[in-house]
Amino acid sequence: MSDAAVNLSAGDAAQPASRFTRMMKRSLRRPELGSFGATIFVFLFFAVTAGNSGLFSALGIVNFLQVSAQLGILAAAVALLMIGGEFDLSLGSMIGFAGIVIGIAVTQFHLPIWLSVVIAFGVAILVGTANGMLVTRTRLPSFIVTLAGYFVLRGLSLATTRALTGRTQIPYITRNTTETAFVSLFGGKFGGPLFTWLGHMGWIGIKADGTPLVSGIPMSVAWWLGLTALATWILVKTEFGNWIYAVGGDAQAARNVGVPVGRVKILLFVGTACAATLFAVIQVLETGSADTLRGTQKEFESVIAAVIGGNLLTGGYGSAIGAMFGALIFGTVEMGIFYTGIDTDWFMVFLGLMVVLAVLFNNFIRRKATEAR
Amino acid sequence: MASPESAANPPLIELDGVGKSFGTVTALDGISIVVRHGEVHCLLGDNGAGKSTLIKILSGVHQPTAGTLRIDGAPTMLQSPREALDRGIAAVFQDLAMIPLMSITRNFFLGREPVLGRFLTRRIDMKRADAIVFSELANMGITVRDPQQAVGTLSGGERQCVAIARAVYHGARVLILDEPTSALGVHQASIVLRYIAQARARGIGVIFITHNINHAYPIGDVFTLLNRGRTHGTFRKSEITEAEVLDIMAGRRDLKSLQVDLDRLTAENAVRLH
Ligand SMILES: Nc1ncnc2c1ncn2[C@@H]1O[C@H](COP(=O)(O)OP(=O)(O)OP(=O)(O)O)[C@@H](O)[C@H]1O
Ligand SMILES: [Mg+2]
């Protein structure tokens, strides 16, 4: 710390530090640093303990990527909301509700799938706006206010589905559809030719008919990476990103310099509701069915991924790339424990410990980042 | 109180009989002050005198319950801090000035980010922003190694300076400073005071709120003394000495009786020692 005394040296030659040391210092201050290290550790750990179990075969990789991607889509939006200083407990119920909206629109009203998806996103925008307005108007903590959505949306899903179909699931949503391009945009796979070639070369497993065991990477992975990139761009490059940090860091100070605090928070809630809907669309179009219980616990899992990724529970600090690593750790460990044959009940124990560790580490980093020098 | 400059230098802001009540609490009553270009107007007063309430009215946080506020001669009701900013009135609140976890540059341009590109490519021009911050702070004699470092890493005085520099850079014509030096040591306070003098030299009207007459007197041009929501009058520097300001601030009787008490104590001690 002693070399930082230049801060207040009047009349000193005004020289910025060299480009290299500045870059080094900046990267050491990045919130995702810890989760990047933890990701490497997790991979090394399972490479040693589960090296031959198939976790790192093509099929195993696709499996843990799929779990990570679905959670990561949520975590990207949740990270932005958390940096903005709020929580959205209605997220998991929104997933179930969006799926039901699509299912009912397609099977009961015989609307095209694309239109049903558009309607679901419209509903998400309404739900997000309602959440945001409630939070900004009442000034109550959002983990209390969004509990309303947690119950209302789940209840609505169950009640309407049972009333219209007499069941709690809606199957056959994509059966006989002619919208194959639209369906595969969310529920399809990419990189098929690559896998065929890998199979030909004998580098990955093939079935009896010569086609590869893994026919491609789920589209959810592409959505995950795209959304993470978008969220990162917003946070780092745009005015809106600057406002997100400010709103979560100190809402009153932000208001005093003219940041539209209420509008920023409402948009962030719209973001999480839309991410929940994207999650639902992907699941519905991958499996062809909707279920009123989809998305249970996702409101917690996404917060866990964001926290493991270096996002502060108290807001004002964090990154979307961190949330991506958090989701990757989550998915890898969940699948890793499965592949190593350890009782999967241990996953919960691991999660709890991981969260405590991450919170402690984040606090330490936060103190470092603002330490007066 | 009419000054010779008044014809040549029209008021930037005038308060005319302004009052503010919070329910049954009267925080301000019948306040009339004038702020002009290139003048440091010191507001002095004890705890609870109404200083913070007054600047919150000037910066659009509160609306007065009586009297009028005139900006450039026109009666105005400021509805929000944003509106005050747009009229060139910037307040630097001591506690709410900066967001510690954000970088100096991000704080400096918060709410007024310089942008490049349009629509999807619209983004903050971070390079230019960094360069501006670096040179603005260098002008004040503060060398930051990296404008992207968190504001939390700066000392209290540096933070205050960054907040003031920010307001000046964004075109403040009136700068309101609430106790900018009260938490600072002598060295840092003098840096802030020197910067206030620079702002005045640029023609900015400054309202400087403080408890500390040692900080106010050297830099002030006009002094308004507040007590329990009322003014004890406004004085130009030529009309009043530092001792007199102090006298009125503390209440003449308080100080006199303090002197008597002290004399008595020293006398008693002297007796006891013999
Ligand atoms: N929002 C409010 N609601 C009710 N009363 C208030 C409010 N704000 C201020 N007051 C009252 O108005 C009076 C003046 O307060 P103010 O904060 O303006 O004083 P001050 O001169 O800034 O004091 P200090 O030197 O302690 O900062 C006090 O009696 C205070 O209790
Ligand atoms: Mg005050």
XYZ file of C-alpha atoms and ligand atoms in Angstrom:
679
model
C 0.000 0.000 0.000
C 2.940 2.307 0.606
C 3.584 2.922 -3.076
C 0.100 4.370 -3.502
C 0.998 7.575 -1.692
C 1.155 9.432 -5.001
C -2.559 10.097 -4.740
C -2.152 13.493 -3.210
C 1.109 14.790 -4.560
C 0.358 18.287 -5.790
C 2.445 19.391 -8.739
C 3.788 15.930 -9.448
C 4.373 15.107 -13.078
C 0.944 13.903 -14.137
C 1.887 10.467 -15.447
C -0.568 7.612 -15.569
C 0.857 4.246 -14.562
C 2.180 2.108 -17.370
C -0.358 0.315 -19.483
C 0.737 -3.116 -18.350
C 0.675 -2.565 -14.578
C -2.661 -0.820 -14.975
C -4.113 -3.773 -16.865
C -2.771 -6.174 -14.252
C -4.249 -4.164 -11.412
C -7.561 -3.859 -13.183
C -7.855 -7.583 -13.813
C -7.009 -8.318 -10.166
C -9.904 -6.086 -9.164
C -12.405 -7.865 -11.408
C -15.275 -9.435 -9.447
C -15.213 -12.663 -11.481
C -11.595 -13.456 -10.635
C -12.479 -15.726 -7.708
C -15.062 -17.697 -9.673
C -12.624 -18.148 -12.536
C -10.139 -19.703 -10.124
C -12.863 -21.836 -8.566
C -13.931 -23.092 -12.013
C -10.401 -24.269 -12.761
C -10.239 -25.940 -9.356
C -13.547 -27.758 -9.913
C -12.423 -29.025 -13.321
C -9.093 -30.233 -11.965
C -10.846 -31.881 -9.034
C -13.203 -33.879 -11.250
C -10.463 -34.622 -13.777
C -8.678 -36.444 -10.952
C -11.652 -38.013 -9.158
C -13.988 -38.593 -12.099
C -11.553 -38.771 -14.997
C -12.755 -42.157 -16.279
C -16.397 -41.899 -15.277
C -17.562 -40.306 -18.507
C -18.036 -36.783 -17.137
C -15.552 -35.509 -19.668
C -16.802 -37.638 -22.572
C -18.714 -35.792 -25.295
C -21.996 -36.854 -23.738
C -20.905 -35.878 -20.224
C -19.707 -32.467 -21.362
C -22.930 -31.773 -23.218
C -24.860 -32.836 -20.114
C -23.160 -30.476 -17.700
C -23.116 -27.686 -20.267
C -26.872 -28.017 -20.666
C -27.492 -27.805 -16.922
C -25.099 -24.847 -16.661
C -26.584 -23.081 -19.664
C -30.159 -23.168 -18.445
C -29.164 -21.861 -15.024
C -26.722 -19.414 -16.619
C -29.481 -17.774 -18.673
C -31.237 -16.952 -15.422
C -28.023 -16.023 -13.619
C -27.069 -13.399 -16.214
C -30.299 -11.467 -15.625
C -30.219 -12.126 -11.882
C -26.661 -10.766 -11.718
C -27.804 -7.481 -13.255
C -30.723 -7.288 -10.828
C -28.486 -8.099 -7.858
C -25.936 -5.474 -8.890
C -28.918 -3.117 -9.012
C -29.558 -4.043 -5.375
C -32.685 -6.217 -5.682
C -33.904 -9.836 -5.687
C -36.638 -11.548 -7.650
C -38.196 -14.452 -5.762
C -40.928 -14.798 -8.384
C -38.383 -16.030 -10.936
C -39.010 -19.772 -10.493
C -42.790 -19.369 -10.574
C -42.466 -17.192 -13.668
C -40.736 -20.104 -15.418
C -43.670 -22.403 -14.680
C -46.193 -19.731 -15.619
C -44.538 -18.842 -18.935
C -44.491 -22.531 -19.906
C -48.179 -22.843 -19.085
C -49.016 -19.709 -21.075
C -47.322 -21.211 -24.122
C -48.897 -24.626 -23.541
C -52.404 -23.250 -23.187
C -52.042 -20.874 -26.137
C -50.903 -23.713 -28.407
C -53.094 -26.597 -27.227
C -56.281 -24.796 -26.146
C -56.372 -21.792 -28.474
C -54.475 -23.418 -31.350
C -52.206 -20.437 -31.845
C -48.923 -20.891 -33.685
C -45.970 -21.602 -31.402
C -44.134 -18.421 -32.352
C -47.127 -16.288 -31.413
C -47.561 -18.146 -28.131
C -43.910 -17.435 -27.307
C -44.394 -13.762 -28.128
C -47.422 -13.686 -25.827
C -45.402 -15.328 -23.044
C -42.746 -12.627 -23.358
C -45.481 -9.990 -23.283
C -46.759 -11.489 -20.038
C -43.190 -11.493 -18.692
C -42.824 -7.786 -19.423
C -46.055 -7.131 -17.519
C -44.976 -9.282 -14.561
C -41.529 -7.658 -14.438
C -43.039 -4.190 -14.574
C -45.474 -5.056 -11.796
C -42.642 -6.411 -9.623
C -40.530 -3.342 -10.287
C -43.356 -0.891 -9.625
C -44.253 -2.636 -6.365
C -40.645 -2.484 -5.206
C -39.998 1.124 -6.193
C -43.377 2.414 -4.965
C -43.507 0.634 -1.616
C -39.754 0.946 -0.963
C -40.012 -2.398 0.807
C -37.257 -5.011 0.433
C -37.740 -6.818 -2.858
C -37.355 -10.284 -1.322
C -40.601 -9.552 0.502
C -42.489 -7.829 -2.302
C -41.648 -10.440 -4.947
C -42.952 -13.198 -2.673
C -46.349 -12.083 -3.961
C -45.334 -13.108 -7.470
C -43.815 -16.331 -6.114
C -47.233 -17.482 -4.866
C -49.557 -15.783 -7.329
C -47.804 -17.048 -10.464
C -47.467 -20.623 -9.204
C -51.081 -20.593 -8.083
C -52.275 -19.164 -11.392
C -50.354 -21.815 -13.308
C -51.928 -24.628 -11.300
C -55.441 -23.191 -11.234
C -55.736 -22.344 -14.936
C -54.113 -25.563 -16.110
C -56.343 -27.702 -13.940
C -59.440 -25.730 -14.921
C -58.738 -25.997 -18.652
C -57.192 -29.477 -18.927
C -57.983 -31.195 -15.648
C -54.271 -31.979 -15.182
C -51.092 -30.184 -14.111
C -49.095 -30.890 -17.245
C -49.592 -29.946 -20.871
C -48.035 -32.478 -23.263
C -47.794 -32.594 -27.073
C -47.081 -28.891 -27.561
C -44.681 -29.426 -30.449
C -46.303 -32.548 -31.930
C -46.994 -32.297 -35.669
C -45.738 -28.725 -35.735
C -44.691 -27.176 -39.019
C -42.631 -24.512 -37.259
C -39.502 -26.655 -37.103
C -37.091 -23.774 -37.653
C -38.599 -21.761 -34.823
C -38.677 -24.753 -32.484
C -35.060 -25.664 -33.154
C -33.988 -22.069 -32.554
C -34.721 -22.706 -28.854
C -34.984 -26.463 -28.446
C -32.594 -27.628 -31.161
C -28.874 -28.290 -31.376
C -25.981 -26.730 -33.215
C -22.622 -28.020 -34.415
C -24.116 -31.245 -35.793
C -21.690 -31.642 -38.731
C -18.745 -31.214 -36.355
C -19.971 -34.100 -34.225
C -20.596 -36.286 -37.272
C -17.019 -35.621 -38.342
C -15.676 -36.301 -34.839
C -17.600 -39.593 -34.905
C -16.135 -40.501 -38.289
C -12.658 -39.877 -36.973
C -13.437 -42.191 -34.063
C -12.812 -39.467 -31.477
C -16.248 -39.643 -29.938
C -18.604 -42.567 -29.436
C -20.951 -43.611 -32.258
C -24.154 -45.586 -32.325
C -24.643 -48.822 -34.210
C -25.913 -46.952 -37.281
C -22.760 -44.859 -37.454
C -24.268 -41.567 -36.225
C -22.475 -39.960 -33.286
C -23.754 -40.514 -29.741
C -24.003 -36.771 -29.328
C -25.665 -35.080 -32.257
C -24.876 -31.451 -31.284
C -24.705 -28.839 -28.584
C -28.064 -27.688 -27.199
C -29.157 -24.226 -28.355
C -29.464 -23.230 -24.707
C -25.663 -23.046 -24.609
C -25.675 -20.504 -27.434
C -28.392 -18.472 -25.678
C -26.394 -18.629 -22.448
C -23.194 -17.322 -24.040
C -25.072 -14.710 -26.065
C -26.977 -13.445 -23.055
C -23.838 -13.302 -20.933
C -22.115 -11.282 -23.645
C -25.098 -8.935 -23.892
C -25.299 -8.450 -20.118
C -21.559 -7.801 -19.979
C -21.794 -5.256 -22.770
C -24.624 -3.491 -20.952
C -22.756 -3.433 -17.641
C -19.353 -2.424 -18.869
C -20.043 -0.290 -21.902
C -23.387 1.451 -21.642
C -24.840 4.320 -19.642
C -27.551 1.997 -18.424
C -24.861 -0.284 -16.994
C -23.330 2.640 -15.158
C -26.750 3.389 -13.704
C -27.215 -0.239 -12.602
C -24.033 -0.095 -10.526
C -25.028 3.291 -9.131
C -28.567 2.275 -8.206
C -27.282 -0.752 -6.314
C -24.337 1.100 -4.807
C -26.268 4.064 -3.418
C -29.731 4.796 -4.771
C -29.974 8.207 -3.098
C -26.635 9.389 -4.466
C -27.669 8.151 -7.902
C -30.972 10.022 -7.679
C -29.149 13.203 -6.677
C -27.166 13.243 -9.907
C -30.257 12.585 -11.989
C -30.236 8.808 -12.530
C -33.836 7.556 -13.048
C -33.600 5.038 -10.209
C -37.154 3.693 -10.460
C -36.967 3.127 -14.209
C -33.646 1.290 -13.931
C -34.999 -1.086 -11.290
C -38.211 -1.768 -13.209
C -36.223 -2.636 -16.336
C -34.037 -5.018 -14.326
C -37.139 -6.850 -13.058
C -38.395 -7.043 -16.640
C -35.002 -8.559 -17.471
C -35.299 -11.377 -14.924
C -38.903 -12.129 -15.921
C -37.846 -12.338 -19.583
C -34.877 -14.581 -18.730
C -37.295 -16.861 -16.857
C -39.482 -16.924 -19.948
C -36.561 -17.740 -22.230
C -35.706 -20.606 -19.857
C -39.308 -21.810 -20.096
C -39.388 -21.541 -23.896
C -36.209 -23.604 -24.171
C -37.524 -26.311 -21.845
C -40.946 -26.441 -23.461
C -39.561 -26.648 -26.990
C -36.857 -29.168 -26.026
C -39.266 -31.522 -24.263
C -42.501 -30.657 -26.033
C -44.402 -30.267 -22.784
C -45.136 -27.736 -20.048
C -45.467 -28.492 -16.350
C -46.885 -26.265 -13.641
C -44.026 -27.222 -11.331
C -41.205 -26.242 -13.686
C -38.657 -23.804 -12.311
C -39.096 -24.705 -8.663
C -36.104 -23.447 -6.637
C -34.590 -21.668 -9.624
C -34.977 -18.336 -7.813
C -32.444 -19.595 -5.267
C -30.168 -21.512 -7.614
C -29.726 -18.457 -9.844
C -28.846 -16.271 -6.864
C -26.363 -18.939 -5.742
C -24.742 -18.960 -9.190
C -24.519 -15.169 -9.174
C -23.028 -15.088 -5.673
C -20.488 -17.798 -6.499
C -19.658 -15.596 -9.484
C -18.643 -12.705 -7.263
C -21.848 -10.676 -7.194
C -22.433 -9.025 -3.828
C -25.687 -9.869 -2.055
C -25.846 -6.224 -1.030
C -25.650 -4.890 -4.597
C -23.445 -2.378 -6.361
C -20.708 -4.786 -7.411
C -20.394 -7.851 -9.596
C -20.337 -9.075 -13.179
C -22.276 -11.173 -15.666
C -19.161 -13.150 -16.606
C -18.856 -14.100 -12.941
C -22.444 -15.349 -13.005
C -21.540 -17.440 -16.057
C -18.692 -19.118 -14.160
C -20.996 -19.528 -11.168
C -23.519 -21.392 -13.335
C -20.747 -23.470 -14.894
C -19.475 -24.492 -11.451
C -23.020 -25.314 -10.385
C -23.691 -27.497 -13.427
C -20.302 -29.202 -13.394
C -20.493 -30.123 -9.728
C -24.071 -31.341 -9.996
C -23.191 -33.606 -12.920
C -19.766 -34.445 -11.488
C -21.250 -35.772 -8.278
C -23.695 -37.798 -10.335
C -20.954 -39.282 -12.517
C -18.575 -40.087 -9.668
C -21.343 -42.106 -8.055
C -21.351 -40.111 -4.844
C -24.796 -39.918 -3.274
C -26.352 -36.851 -4.935
C -27.702 -35.709 -1.579
C -24.198 -34.383 -0.975
C -24.734 -31.819 -3.703
C -26.906 -29.739 -1.337
C -24.197 -29.820 1.320
C -21.662 -28.728 -1.231
C -23.919 -25.881 -2.395
C -24.388 -24.554 1.109
C -20.665 -24.591 1.831
C -19.876 -23.042 -1.543
C -22.257 -20.158 -0.886
C -20.749 -19.416 2.516
C -17.266 -19.507 1.039
C -18.275 -17.255 -1.840
C -19.959 -14.729 0.434
C -16.887 -14.544 2.671
C -14.595 -14.231 -0.322
C -16.764 -11.549 -1.944
C -16.770 -9.527 1.240
C -13.002 -9.720 1.369
C -12.724 -8.583 -2.263
C -15.151 -5.743 -1.655
C -13.052 -4.520 1.264
C -9.931 -4.727 -0.887
C -11.606 -2.824 -3.717
C -12.464 0.145 -1.533
C -9.563 0.100 0.876
C -8.270 3.641 1.324
C -4.658 3.719 0.223
C -26.494 44.923 2.643
C -26.881 46.502 -0.786
C -23.494 46.113 -2.390
C -21.947 48.301 -5.083
C -21.665 45.293 -7.411
C -25.381 44.612 -7.478
C -26.045 46.572 -10.641
C -23.211 45.039 -12.632
C -23.557 41.553 -11.180
C -27.208 40.476 -11.149
C -28.186 37.737 -8.690
C -27.975 34.117 -9.792
C -30.292 32.950 -7.070
C -32.501 34.877 -4.683
C -34.449 33.521 -1.760
C -37.241 35.827 -0.660
C -38.843 35.119 2.696
C -38.457 31.385 2.235
C -39.845 29.073 4.919
C -40.076 25.323 5.324
C -42.126 23.340 7.803
C -42.152 19.600 8.288
C -45.561 19.108 9.821
C -45.372 21.064 13.052
C -41.582 21.502 12.952
C -40.519 24.801 11.436
C -37.066 24.224 10.018
C -36.777 27.572 8.205
C -38.642 30.841 8.567
C -38.381 34.034 6.513
C -34.987 33.416 4.923
C -33.822 35.931 2.318
C -30.420 35.557 0.708
C -28.792 36.393 -2.616
C -26.085 34.474 -4.458
C -24.028 36.129 -7.205
C -21.415 35.134 -9.778
C -17.916 34.748 -8.428
C -18.913 35.057 -4.789
C -18.473 32.635 -1.931
C -21.531 32.888 0.278
C -20.945 31.246 3.658
C -23.887 29.845 5.587
C -22.978 29.517 9.231
C -25.027 28.076 12.019
C -25.155 25.600 14.837
C -26.535 22.053 14.664
C -30.187 22.099 13.702
C -30.034 25.700 12.489
C -31.563 24.676 9.171
C -28.500 24.768 6.909
C -29.105 21.392 5.323
C -32.786 22.162 4.858
C -31.888 25.390 3.089
C -29.574 23.727 0.601
C -32.062 20.955 -0.011
C -34.514 23.654 -1.097
C -31.885 25.212 -3.349
C -31.017 21.867 -4.926
C -34.598 20.758 -5.560
C -34.762 17.999 -2.919
C -37.372 19.892 -0.846
C -39.898 22.487 -1.970
C -40.390 25.588 0.220
C -43.674 25.953 2.100
C -43.461 29.756 2.060
C -41.723 32.517 0.100
C -40.196 32.423 -3.381
C -37.032 31.183 -5.021
C -35.832 33.167 -8.032
C -33.280 31.903 -10.530
C -31.888 34.580 -12.856
C -34.692 36.804 -11.612
C -37.528 34.429 -12.522
C -39.629 32.822 -9.757
C -39.061 29.068 -9.909
C -40.249 25.963 -8.118
C -37.605 23.244 -8.382
C -39.241 19.825 -8.400
C -36.204 17.534 -8.402
C -32.409 17.503 -8.115
C -32.318 16.804 -11.836
C -34.195 20.026 -12.569
C -31.835 21.979 -10.323
C -28.869 20.434 -12.149
C -30.342 21.404 -15.484
C -30.583 24.994 -14.224
C -26.909 24.855 -13.278
C -27.340 24.382 -9.538
C -25.217 21.513 -8.236
C -25.099 20.380 -4.632
C -22.332 18.304 -3.125
C -23.703 16.533 -0.080
C -20.995 15.318 2.195
C -22.388 11.854 2.816
C -24.065 11.255 -0.541
C -21.429 12.532 -2.870
C -19.896 9.381 -4.342
C -20.513 5.687 -4.773
C -17.463 3.991 -3.237
C -17.523 0.743 -5.221
C -17.613 2.514 -8.580
C -14.571 3.876 -10.347
C -13.629 7.547 -10.264
C -14.517 7.941 -13.931
C -17.869 6.182 -13.581
C -18.743 8.400 -10.625
C -17.529 11.536 -12.352
C -19.812 11.042 -15.337
C -22.713 9.331 -13.586
C -25.951 10.536 -15.159
C -24.043 12.480 -17.874
C -21.979 9.841 -19.604
C -20.225 10.848 -22.837
C -21.333 8.409 -25.527
C -20.143 7.102 -28.868
C -22.130 5.370 -31.585
C -25.874 4.985 -32.025
C -28.583 2.466 -31.162
C -26.976 -0.946 -30.657
C -23.428 0.368 -30.728
C -24.154 3.254 -28.359
C -21.635 3.080 -25.532
C -19.758 5.179 -23.022
C -16.669 6.823 -24.465
C -14.527 5.511 -21.626
C -11.219 6.590 -23.119
C -12.274 10.199 -23.387
C -13.939 10.044 -19.979
C -10.743 8.740 -18.377
C -8.669 11.415 -20.070
C -11.004 14.190 -18.912
C -11.023 12.928 -15.332
C -7.269 12.629 -15.343
C -6.717 16.177 -16.550
C -9.490 17.767 -14.447
C -8.038 16.212 -11.313
C -4.486 17.074 -12.320
C -5.660 20.695 -12.591
C -6.578 20.523 -8.925
C -3.267 19.011 -7.972
C -4.606 15.512 -7.484
C -2.760 12.812 -9.343
C -4.706 9.608 -9.674
C -2.730 6.693 -10.943
C -5.723 5.074 -12.573
C -9.108 6.798 -13.080
C -10.673 3.313 -13.100
C -9.795 2.701 -9.464
C -12.721 2.636 -7.044
C -13.647 5.909 -5.376
C -13.524 4.016 -2.087
C -9.750 3.952 -2.395
C -9.569 7.765 -2.233
C -9.234 9.757 0.958
C -12.124 11.896 2.201
C -10.585 15.100 0.898
C -9.901 13.628 -2.514
C -13.467 12.376 -2.750
C -14.731 15.836 -1.901
C -12.500 17.348 -4.560
C -13.657 14.834 -7.160
C -17.278 15.657 -6.315
C -16.638 19.379 -6.655
C -14.648 18.917 -9.861
C -17.527 16.870 -11.224
C -20.065 19.610 -10.511
C -17.838 22.305 -11.998
C -17.038 20.249 -15.081
C -20.717 19.602 -15.760
C -21.371 23.317 -15.944
C -22.516 24.297 -12.473
C -23.133 28.039 -12.154
C -24.039 27.684 -8.514
C -22.144 25.221 -6.371
C -23.579 24.246 -3.011
C -21.189 22.568 -0.608
C -22.529 21.057 2.610
C -19.765 20.854 5.223
C -17.114 19.944 2.647
C -14.235 20.384 5.076
C -15.685 19.269 8.385
C -14.293 15.743 8.296
C -10.915 16.725 6.902
C -7.499 17.372 8.362
C -5.770 20.720 7.929
C -3.860 19.740 4.814
C -6.808 18.241 2.950
C -9.139 21.029 4.041
C -6.736 23.560 2.569
C -6.748 21.674 -0.740
C -10.544 21.792 -0.828
C -10.579 25.484 0.125
C -8.071 26.299 -2.588
C -10.279 24.530 -5.056
C -13.298 26.521 -3.923
C -11.274 29.676 -4.605
C -10.532 28.349 -8.112
C -14.203 27.753 -8.755
C -14.971 31.300 -7.637
C -12.308 32.631 -9.988
C -14.140 30.904 -12.830
C -17.212 32.973 -11.988
C -19.155 30.285 -10.159
C -21.378 31.337 -7.278
C -20.545 29.185 -4.273
C -22.669 28.485 -1.216
C -20.401 27.148 1.470
C -21.968 25.611 4.553
C -19.859 25.042 7.610
C -19.571 25.102 11.371
C -15.986 26.105 11.140
C -15.299 29.817 11.020
C -11.590 29.134 10.485
C -12.458 27.570 7.149
C -15.195 30.026 6.245
C -13.616 33.368 7.018
C -10.512 33.245 4.795
C -12.479 32.268 1.719
C -15.911 33.834 2.251
C -17.111 37.056 0.614
C -20.536 37.138 2.244
C -21.669 35.566 5.512
C -25.193 34.622 6.489
C -25.744 33.476 10.025
C -28.571 31.067 10.724
C -30.028 30.261 14.096
C -32.994 27.958 14.695
C -34.340 28.502 11.211
C -33.992 32.318 11.134
C -31.215 34.544 9.842
C -29.158 36.783 12.059
C -28.437 38.887 9.020
C -26.109 38.844 6.041
C -22.745 40.627 6.148
C -20.064 41.332 3.585
C -16.552 40.577 4.684
C -15.735 44.287 4.895
C -18.556 44.772 7.378
C -17.573 42.160 9.917
C -14.511 40.633 11.586
C -13.863 36.990 12.234
C -14.293 37.534 15.961
C -17.651 39.201 15.420
C -18.892 36.330 13.265
C -17.861 33.912 15.948
C -19.557 36.048 18.535
C -22.892 36.046 16.753
C -22.639 32.385 15.872
C -22.111 31.202 19.394
C -24.500 33.760 20.829
C -22.711 36.599 22.610
C -24.013 35.638 25.999
C -22.856 32.032 25.734
C -19.314 33.099 25.051
C -19.301 35.804 27.743
C -20.584 33.395 30.364
C -18.069 30.806 29.193
C -15.325 33.374 29.732
C -16.612 34.102 33.241
C -16.740 30.397 34.049
C -13.223 29.881 32.780
C -11.929 32.819 34.795
C -13.584 31.483 37.905
C -12.145 27.993 37.351
C -8.611 29.260 36.868
C -8.957 31.430 39.947
C -10.187 28.454 41.984
C -7.371 26.282 40.691
C -4.861 28.963 41.532
C -6.192 29.134 45.090
C -6.091 25.352 45.443
C -2.528 25.125 44.233
C -1.285 27.599 46.831
N -37.339 15.706 6.895
C -37.520 16.338 8.093
N -38.621 16.098 8.823
C -38.810 16.726 10.010
N -37.954 17.608 10.546
C -36.831 17.891 9.852
C -36.548 17.262 8.588
N -35.373 17.733 8.138
C -34.926 18.598 9.071
N -35.798 18.710 10.097
C -35.653 19.565 11.265
O -35.313 20.858 10.831
C -34.357 21.456 11.675
C -33.147 21.915 10.863
O -32.438 20.771 10.408
P -31.192 20.845 9.419
O -30.789 19.458 9.103
O -31.519 21.725 8.281
O -30.078 21.524 10.343
P -28.524 21.787 10.040
O -28.300 23.228 10.221
O -28.140 21.197 8.750
O -27.837 21.003 11.227
P -26.427 20.209 11.253
O -25.390 21.215 11.513
O -26.607 19.287 12.426
O -26.271 19.490 9.972
C -34.016 20.423 12.746
O -34.742 20.743 13.917
C -34.496 19.127 12.151
O -34.927 18.260 13.162
Mg -26.740 19.574 8.122
